[in-house]
Coordinates of C-alpha atoms and ligand atoms in Angstrom, one line a residue:
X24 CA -70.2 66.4 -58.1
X25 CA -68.7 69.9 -56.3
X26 CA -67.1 69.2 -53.2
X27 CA -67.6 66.6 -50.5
X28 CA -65.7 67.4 -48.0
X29 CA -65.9 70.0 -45.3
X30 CA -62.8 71.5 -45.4
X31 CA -63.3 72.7 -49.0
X32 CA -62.4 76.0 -50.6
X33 CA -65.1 77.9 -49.4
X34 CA -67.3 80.5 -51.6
X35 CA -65.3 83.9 -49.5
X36 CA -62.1 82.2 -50.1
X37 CA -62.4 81.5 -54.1
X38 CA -64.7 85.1 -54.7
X39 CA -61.5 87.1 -53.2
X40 CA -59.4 86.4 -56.3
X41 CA -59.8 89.3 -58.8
X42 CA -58.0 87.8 -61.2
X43 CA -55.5 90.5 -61.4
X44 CA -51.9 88.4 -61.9
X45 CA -49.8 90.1 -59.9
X46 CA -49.0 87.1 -57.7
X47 CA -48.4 85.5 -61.4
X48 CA -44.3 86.7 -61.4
X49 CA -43.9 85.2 -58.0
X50 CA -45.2 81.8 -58.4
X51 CA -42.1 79.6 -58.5
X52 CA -44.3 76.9 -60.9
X53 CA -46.1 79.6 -63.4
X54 CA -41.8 81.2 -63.5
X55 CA -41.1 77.2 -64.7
X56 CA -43.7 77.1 -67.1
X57 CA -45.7 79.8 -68.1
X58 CA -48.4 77.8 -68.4
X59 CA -52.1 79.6 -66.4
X60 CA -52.8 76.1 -64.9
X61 CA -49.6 76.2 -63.1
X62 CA -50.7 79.8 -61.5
X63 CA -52.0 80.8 -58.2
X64 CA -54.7 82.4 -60.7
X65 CA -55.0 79.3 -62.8
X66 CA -55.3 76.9 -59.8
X67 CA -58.0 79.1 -58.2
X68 CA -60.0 78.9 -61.3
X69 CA -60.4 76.0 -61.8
X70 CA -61.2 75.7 -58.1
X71 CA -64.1 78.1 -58.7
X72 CA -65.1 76.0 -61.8
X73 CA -65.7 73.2 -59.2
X74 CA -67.9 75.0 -56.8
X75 CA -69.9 76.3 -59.9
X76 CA -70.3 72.7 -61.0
X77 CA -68.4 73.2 -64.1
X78 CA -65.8 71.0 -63.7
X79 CA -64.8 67.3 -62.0
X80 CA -62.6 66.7 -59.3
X81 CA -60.5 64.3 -61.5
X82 CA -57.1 63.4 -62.3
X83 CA -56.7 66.9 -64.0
X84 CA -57.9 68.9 -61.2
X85 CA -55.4 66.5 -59.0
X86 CA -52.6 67.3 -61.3
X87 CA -53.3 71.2 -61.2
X88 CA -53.4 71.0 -57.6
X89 CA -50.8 68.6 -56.5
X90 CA -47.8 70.5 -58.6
X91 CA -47.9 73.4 -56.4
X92 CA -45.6 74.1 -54.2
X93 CA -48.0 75.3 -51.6
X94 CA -45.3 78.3 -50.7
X95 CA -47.7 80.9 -50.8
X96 CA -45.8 83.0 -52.2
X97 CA -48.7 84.6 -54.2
X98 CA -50.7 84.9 -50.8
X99 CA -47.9 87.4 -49.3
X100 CA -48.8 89.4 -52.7
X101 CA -52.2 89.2 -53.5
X102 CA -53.6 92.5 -52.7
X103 CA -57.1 90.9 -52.3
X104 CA -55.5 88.8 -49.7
X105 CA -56.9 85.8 -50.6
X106 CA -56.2 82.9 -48.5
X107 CA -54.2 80.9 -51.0
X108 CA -52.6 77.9 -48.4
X109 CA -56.1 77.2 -46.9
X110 CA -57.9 77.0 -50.0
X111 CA -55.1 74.8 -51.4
X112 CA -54.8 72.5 -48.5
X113 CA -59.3 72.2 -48.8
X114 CA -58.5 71.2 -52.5
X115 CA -55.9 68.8 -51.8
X116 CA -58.3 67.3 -49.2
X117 CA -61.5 66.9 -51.9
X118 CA -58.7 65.4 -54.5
X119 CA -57.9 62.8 -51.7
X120 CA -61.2 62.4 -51.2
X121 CA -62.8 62.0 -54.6
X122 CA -59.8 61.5 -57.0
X123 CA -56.7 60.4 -55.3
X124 CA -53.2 59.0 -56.9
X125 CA -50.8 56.7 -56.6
X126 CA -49.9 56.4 -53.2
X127 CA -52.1 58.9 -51.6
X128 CA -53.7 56.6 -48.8
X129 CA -50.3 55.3 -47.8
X130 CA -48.9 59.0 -47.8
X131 CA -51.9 59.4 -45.7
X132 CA -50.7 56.6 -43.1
X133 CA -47.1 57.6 -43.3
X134 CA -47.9 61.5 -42.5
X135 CA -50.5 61.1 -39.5
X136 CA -49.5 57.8 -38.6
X137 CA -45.8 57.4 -38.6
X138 CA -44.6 60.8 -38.1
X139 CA -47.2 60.8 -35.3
X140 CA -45.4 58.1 -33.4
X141 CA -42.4 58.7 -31.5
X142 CA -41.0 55.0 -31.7
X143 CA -42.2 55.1 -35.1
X144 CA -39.9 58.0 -35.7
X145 CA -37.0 56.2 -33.8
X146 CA -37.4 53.1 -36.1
X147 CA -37.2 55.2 -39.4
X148 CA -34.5 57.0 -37.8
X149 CA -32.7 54.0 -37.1
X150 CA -33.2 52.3 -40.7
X151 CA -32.0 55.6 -42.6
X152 CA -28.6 55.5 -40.4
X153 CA -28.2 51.6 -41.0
X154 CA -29.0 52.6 -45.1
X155 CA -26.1 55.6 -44.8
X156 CA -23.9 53.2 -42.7
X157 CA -23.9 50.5 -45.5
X158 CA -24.0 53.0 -48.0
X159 CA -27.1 52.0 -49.4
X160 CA -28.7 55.2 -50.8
X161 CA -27.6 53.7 -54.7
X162 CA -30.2 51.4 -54.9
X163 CA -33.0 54.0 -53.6
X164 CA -35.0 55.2 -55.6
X165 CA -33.7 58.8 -56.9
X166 CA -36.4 60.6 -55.0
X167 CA -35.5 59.0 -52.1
X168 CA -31.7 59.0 -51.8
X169 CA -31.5 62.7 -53.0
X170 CA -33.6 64.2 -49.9
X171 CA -31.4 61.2 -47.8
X172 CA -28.6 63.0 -48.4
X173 CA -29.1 66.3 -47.1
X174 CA -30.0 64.6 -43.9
X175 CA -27.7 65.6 -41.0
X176 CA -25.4 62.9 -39.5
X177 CA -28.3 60.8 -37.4
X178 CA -26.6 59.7 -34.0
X179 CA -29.1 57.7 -32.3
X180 CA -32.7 58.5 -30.9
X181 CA -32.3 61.2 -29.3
X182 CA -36.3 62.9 -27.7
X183 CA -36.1 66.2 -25.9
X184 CA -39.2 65.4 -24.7
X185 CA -40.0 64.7 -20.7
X186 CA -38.0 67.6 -19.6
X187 CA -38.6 70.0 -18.0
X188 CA -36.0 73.0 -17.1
X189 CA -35.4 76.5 -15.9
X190 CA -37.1 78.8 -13.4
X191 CA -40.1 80.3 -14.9
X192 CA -40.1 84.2 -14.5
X193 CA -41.2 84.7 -17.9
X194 CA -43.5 82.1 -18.0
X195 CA -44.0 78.7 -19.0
X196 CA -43.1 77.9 -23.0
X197 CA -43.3 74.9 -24.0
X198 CA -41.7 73.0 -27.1
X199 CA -42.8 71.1 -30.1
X200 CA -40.8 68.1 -30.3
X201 CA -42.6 67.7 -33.6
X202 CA -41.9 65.2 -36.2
X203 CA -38.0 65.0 -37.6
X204 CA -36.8 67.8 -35.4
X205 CA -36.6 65.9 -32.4
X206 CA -34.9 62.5 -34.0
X207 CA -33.0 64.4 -36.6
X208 CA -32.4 67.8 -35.4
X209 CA -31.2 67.6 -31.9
X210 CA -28.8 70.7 -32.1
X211 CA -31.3 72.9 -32.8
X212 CA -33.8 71.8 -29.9
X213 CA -31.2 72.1 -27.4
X214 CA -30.3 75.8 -28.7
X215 CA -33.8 76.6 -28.2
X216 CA -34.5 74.7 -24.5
X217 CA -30.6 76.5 -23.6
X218 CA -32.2 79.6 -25.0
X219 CA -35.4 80.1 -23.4
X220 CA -34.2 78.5 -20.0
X221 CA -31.1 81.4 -20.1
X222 CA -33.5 83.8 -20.8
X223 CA -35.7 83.2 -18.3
X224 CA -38.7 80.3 -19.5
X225 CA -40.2 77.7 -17.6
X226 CA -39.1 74.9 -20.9
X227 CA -41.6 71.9 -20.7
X228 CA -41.4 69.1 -23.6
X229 CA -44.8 67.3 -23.3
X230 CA -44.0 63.5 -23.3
X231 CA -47.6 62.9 -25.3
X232 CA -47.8 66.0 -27.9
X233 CA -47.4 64.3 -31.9
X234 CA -46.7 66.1 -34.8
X235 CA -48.2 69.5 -35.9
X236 CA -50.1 67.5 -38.8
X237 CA -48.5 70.3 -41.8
X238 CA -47.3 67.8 -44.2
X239 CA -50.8 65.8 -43.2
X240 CA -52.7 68.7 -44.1
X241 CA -51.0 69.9 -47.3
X242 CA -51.4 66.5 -48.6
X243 CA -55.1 66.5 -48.3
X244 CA -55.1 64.4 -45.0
X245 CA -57.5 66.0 -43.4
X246 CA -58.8 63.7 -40.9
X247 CA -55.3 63.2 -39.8
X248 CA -54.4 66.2 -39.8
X249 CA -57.2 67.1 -37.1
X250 CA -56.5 64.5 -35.4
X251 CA -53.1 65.2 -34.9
X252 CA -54.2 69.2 -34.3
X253 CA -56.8 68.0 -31.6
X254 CA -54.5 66.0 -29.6
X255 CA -52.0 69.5 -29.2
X256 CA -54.7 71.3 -28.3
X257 CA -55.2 68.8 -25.2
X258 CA -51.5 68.5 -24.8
X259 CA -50.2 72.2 -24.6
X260 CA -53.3 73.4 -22.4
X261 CA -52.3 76.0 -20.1
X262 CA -48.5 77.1 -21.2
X263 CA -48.0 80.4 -21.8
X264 CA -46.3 79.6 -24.9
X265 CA -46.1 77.1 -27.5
X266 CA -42.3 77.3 -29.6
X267 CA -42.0 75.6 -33.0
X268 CA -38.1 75.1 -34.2
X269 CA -39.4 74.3 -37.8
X270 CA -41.4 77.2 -40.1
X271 CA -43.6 74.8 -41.3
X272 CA -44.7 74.0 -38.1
X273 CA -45.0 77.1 -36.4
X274 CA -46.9 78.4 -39.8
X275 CA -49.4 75.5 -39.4
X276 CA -50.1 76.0 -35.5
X277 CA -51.0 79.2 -36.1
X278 CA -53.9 78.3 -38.0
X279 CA -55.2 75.7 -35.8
X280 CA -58.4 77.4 -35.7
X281 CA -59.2 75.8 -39.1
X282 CA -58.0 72.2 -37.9
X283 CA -59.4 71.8 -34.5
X284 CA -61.8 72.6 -31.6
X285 CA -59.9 75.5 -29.3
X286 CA -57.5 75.4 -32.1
X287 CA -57.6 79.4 -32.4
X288 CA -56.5 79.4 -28.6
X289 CA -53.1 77.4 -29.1
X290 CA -52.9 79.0 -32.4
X291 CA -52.4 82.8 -30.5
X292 CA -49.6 80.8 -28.0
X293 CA -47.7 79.9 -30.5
X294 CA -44.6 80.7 -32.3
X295 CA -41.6 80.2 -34.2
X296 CA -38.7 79.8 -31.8
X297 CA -37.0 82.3 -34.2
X298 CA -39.5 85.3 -33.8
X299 CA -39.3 84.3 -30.0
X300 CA -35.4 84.6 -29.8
X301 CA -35.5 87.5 -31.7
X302 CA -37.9 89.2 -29.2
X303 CA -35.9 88.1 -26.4
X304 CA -32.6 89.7 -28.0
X305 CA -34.7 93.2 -28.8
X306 CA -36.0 93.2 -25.1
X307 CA -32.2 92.4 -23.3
X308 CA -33.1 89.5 -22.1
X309 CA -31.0 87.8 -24.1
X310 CA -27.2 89.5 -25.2
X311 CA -26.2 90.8 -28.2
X312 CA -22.2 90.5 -29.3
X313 CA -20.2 92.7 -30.2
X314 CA -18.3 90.5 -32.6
X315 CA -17.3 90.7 -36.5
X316 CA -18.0 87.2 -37.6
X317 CA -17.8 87.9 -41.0
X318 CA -20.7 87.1 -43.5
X319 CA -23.9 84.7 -43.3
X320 CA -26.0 83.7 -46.0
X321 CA -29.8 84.4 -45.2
X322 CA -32.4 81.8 -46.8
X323 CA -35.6 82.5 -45.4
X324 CA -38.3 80.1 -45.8
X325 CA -41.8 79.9 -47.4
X326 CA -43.5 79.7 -44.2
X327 CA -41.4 81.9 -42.4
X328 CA -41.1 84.8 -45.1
X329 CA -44.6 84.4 -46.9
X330 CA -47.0 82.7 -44.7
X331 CA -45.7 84.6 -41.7
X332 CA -44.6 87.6 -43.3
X333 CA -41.3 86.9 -40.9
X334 CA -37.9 88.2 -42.1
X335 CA -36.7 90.3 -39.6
X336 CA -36.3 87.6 -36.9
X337 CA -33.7 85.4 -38.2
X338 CA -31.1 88.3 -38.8
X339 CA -31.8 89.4 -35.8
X340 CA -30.4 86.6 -33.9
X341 CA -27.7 86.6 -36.5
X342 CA -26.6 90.4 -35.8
X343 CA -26.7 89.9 -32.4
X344 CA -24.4 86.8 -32.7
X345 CA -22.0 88.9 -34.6
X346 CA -22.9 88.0 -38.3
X347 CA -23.3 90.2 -41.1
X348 CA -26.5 88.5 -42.9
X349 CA -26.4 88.5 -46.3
X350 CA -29.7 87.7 -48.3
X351 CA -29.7 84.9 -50.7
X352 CA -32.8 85.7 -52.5
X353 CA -35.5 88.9 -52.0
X354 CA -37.4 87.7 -54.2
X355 CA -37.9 85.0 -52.5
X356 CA -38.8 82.0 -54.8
X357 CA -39.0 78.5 -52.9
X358 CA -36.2 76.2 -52.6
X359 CA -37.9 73.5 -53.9
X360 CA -38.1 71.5 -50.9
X361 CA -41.5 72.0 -49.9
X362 CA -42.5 69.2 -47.6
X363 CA -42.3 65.7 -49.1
X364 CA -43.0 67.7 -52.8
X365 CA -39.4 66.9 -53.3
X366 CA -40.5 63.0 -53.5
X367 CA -43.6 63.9 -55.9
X368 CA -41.9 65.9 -58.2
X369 CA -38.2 65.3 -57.9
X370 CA -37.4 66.8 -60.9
X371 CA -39.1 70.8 -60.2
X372 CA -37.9 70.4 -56.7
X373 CA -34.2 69.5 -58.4
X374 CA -34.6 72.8 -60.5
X375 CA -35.7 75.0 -57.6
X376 CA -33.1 73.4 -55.2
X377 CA -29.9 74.1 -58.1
X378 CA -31.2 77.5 -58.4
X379 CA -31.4 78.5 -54.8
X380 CA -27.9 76.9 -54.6
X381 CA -26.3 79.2 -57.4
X382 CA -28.3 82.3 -55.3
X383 CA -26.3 80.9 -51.8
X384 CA -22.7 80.7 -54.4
X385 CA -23.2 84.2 -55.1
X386 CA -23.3 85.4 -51.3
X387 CA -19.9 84.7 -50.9
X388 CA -20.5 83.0 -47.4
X389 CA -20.4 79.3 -46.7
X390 CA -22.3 79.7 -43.6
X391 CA -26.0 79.6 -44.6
X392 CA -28.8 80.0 -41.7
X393 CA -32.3 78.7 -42.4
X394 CA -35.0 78.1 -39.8
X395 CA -36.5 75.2 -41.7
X396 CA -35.5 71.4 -41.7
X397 CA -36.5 70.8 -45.4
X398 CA -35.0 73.8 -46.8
X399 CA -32.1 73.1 -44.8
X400 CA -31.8 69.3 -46.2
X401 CA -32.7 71.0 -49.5
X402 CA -30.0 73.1 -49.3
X403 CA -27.3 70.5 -48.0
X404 CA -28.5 68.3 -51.1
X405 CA -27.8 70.8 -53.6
X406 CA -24.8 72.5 -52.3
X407 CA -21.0 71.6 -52.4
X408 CA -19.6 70.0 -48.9
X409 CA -17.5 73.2 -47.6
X410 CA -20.6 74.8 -46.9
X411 CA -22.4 74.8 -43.6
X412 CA -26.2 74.8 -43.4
X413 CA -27.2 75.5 -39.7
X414 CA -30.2 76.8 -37.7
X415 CA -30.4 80.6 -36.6
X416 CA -30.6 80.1 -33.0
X417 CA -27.3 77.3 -33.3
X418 CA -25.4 79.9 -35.1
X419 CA -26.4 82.3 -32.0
X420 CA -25.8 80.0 -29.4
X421 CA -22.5 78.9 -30.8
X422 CA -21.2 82.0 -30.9
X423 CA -22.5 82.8 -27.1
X424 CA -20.4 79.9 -26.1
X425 CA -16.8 81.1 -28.0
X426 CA -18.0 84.7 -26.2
X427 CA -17.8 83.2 -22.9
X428 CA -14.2 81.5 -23.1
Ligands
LIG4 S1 -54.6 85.4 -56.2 FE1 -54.6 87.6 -55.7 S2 -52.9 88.4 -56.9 FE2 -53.4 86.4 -57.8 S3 -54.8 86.8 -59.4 FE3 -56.1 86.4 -57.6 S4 -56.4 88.5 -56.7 FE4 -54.7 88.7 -58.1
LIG5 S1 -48.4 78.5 -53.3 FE1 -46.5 78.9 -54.4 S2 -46.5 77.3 -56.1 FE2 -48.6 77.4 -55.3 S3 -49.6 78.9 -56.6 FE3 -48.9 80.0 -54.8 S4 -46.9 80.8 -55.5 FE4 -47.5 79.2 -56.9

């Protein structure tokens, strides 16, 4: 039948590959396996076997497609730069639409719907405190209570947004309150309004912006994952700046252009809050410290390291809080955590998650900075309780604040 939707791999995109392997060593799922199907070369075949007509969009293609990780690790490789993530998340999109699995239209509800909704949000919120509270997570199921538990503490409902702070001579920037980082991350969007307001922002949290539509998208979502995209685009109109505090969010606004109408415009606003701090810190607008703090472990996320090519910015901020970063991995093999893949494939995820665990033992440090909520969760799941797992702008502004006593 070939494709049906209209976000599909496209001809350019599938043509690029040469075929070579060289992302083939990199790919976290061939590394498990070694079988071609669970390749960035494999997958992309037997895209191109679709477009030629040669093969169904079925439960096998599903299969192929759904146990990647979508890190794109291969893309920060490939020398033919082939757009790995986009033509992944236009396969995902034609297996939801022609051959979708258990639970795929409920996913779909759940990821535009839910994590769309503010008091949505703040009623999951409140149900996963009542489950820690009565200690509940045994009779989850496994795939459920594992990510639960790298959950930080959840205190209440708190929402950033509605405010609005700080004078403005840089400009406006305004924040993504996104999904989970607003209900279950509220340490690390206060370090980034302090932040920006200290260093000289405008800081606007639009009441009526929803989530970036990622996890939407990589699930094959599509429709609400525009949906989602189209109503940002209204939303952050006219700010200077738009400041994601999660990788996979900033990585997904910046390809907006695919997923909405003026999307490319909000996509050149936009930016991790890490490469923005980082900036700040290079530019003296915000202090460096003179400090020995000792070690911190440096995990860098997918979509920071290999879908924005970003490692520099988080020891940055680190350095100039007084750390010595440490590098968990270069070779920078995912975590495992990989948006809700932990649920789908628990046990892959487990694997991934042990591994980048042993790679944190051997850093020595039990400080560990990542600018990601699911690798961070990830991380908490998998590693013993003395360590701390923190974002790099909260490790910065903590360390501003013992400065200044
Ligand atoms: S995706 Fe890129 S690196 Fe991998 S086989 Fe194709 S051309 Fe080579
Ligand atoms: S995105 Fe990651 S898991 Fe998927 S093919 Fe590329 S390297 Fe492998």
């Amino acid at each position: 039948m070939g494709w049906v939707t209209d976000v599909h791999p496209t001809q350019a995109e599938l043509a690029a590959c040469v075929q070579c392997g060289l992302c083939l060593p990199h790919c976290p799922t061939y590394r498990l396996t070694g079988l071609d199907t669970a390749s960035p070369r494999g997958r992309l075949m037997a895209m191109s076997a679709v477009a030629d007509g040669e093969l169904e969009v079925d439960g096998s293609f599903r299969d192929i497609m759904t146990f990647c990780l979508e890190c794109r690790a291969c893309e920060a490789v490939c020398p033919s730069l082939v757009p790995f993530g986009r033509a992944m998340e236009g396969a995902r999109a034609e297996v939801a639409a022609q051959a979708p699995g258990r639970g795929q239209r409920l996913r779909a509800f759940v990821l535009g719907r839910v994590l769309g909704s503010p008091t949505l949000m703040r009623l999951v919120t409140r149900g996963a405190r009542l489950v820690r509270a009565l200690r509940l997570e045994r009779i989850l199921p496994k795939a459920l209570a594992g990510p639960l538990a790298g959950v930080r503490p959840l205190h209440g409902a708190h929402s950033s947004r509605g405010i609005v702070a700080g004078t403005g001579r840089l400009g406006t920037a305004a924040l993504l309150a996104g999904c989970v980082m607003d209900p279950w991350f509220e340490g690390v969007q206060k370090a980034a309004i302090e932040l920006l307001v200290r260093a000289g922002y405008r800081v606007v949290v639009p009441e009526n912006q929803t989530c970036c539509g990622a996890l939407a998208a990589h699930d094959g979502a599509a429709a609400e994952a525009r949906r989602l995209a189209e109503r940002n685009v209204d939303v952050f109109a006219g700010v200077d700046l738009v400041v994601a505090t999660a990788a996979g969010c900033s990585a997904h606004l910046v390809e907006y252009g695919h997923w909405a109408q003026d999307g490319a415009d909000l996509a050149r606003r936009s930016r991790d809050v890490t490469m923005v701090v980082a900036d700040l810190i290079e530019r003296g607008e915000l202090p460096r410290l003179e400090s020995d703090l000792g070690p911190v472990a440096v995990q860098d996320p997918c979509h920071l390291r290999h879908a924005q090519r970003e490692t520099r910015a988080p020891r940055t901020i680190l350095a100039a809080a007084g750390y010595t970063p440490v590098d968990v991995d270069p070779t920078g093999m995912c975590c495992g955590a990989a948006g809700i893949y932990s649920l789908l494939h628990p046990e892959t995820s487990r694997q991934l998650g042990e591994n980048k665990a042993a790679e944190v033992a051997t850093t020595g440090s039990t400080l560990v900075a990542s600018a990601n909520p699911g690798c961070e969760m990830q991380l908490r799941q998998h590693l013993d309780g003395w360590y701390r797992v923190a974002h790099p702008i909260e490790i910065y502004l903590e360390a501003l604040a013992a400065d200044s006593q």
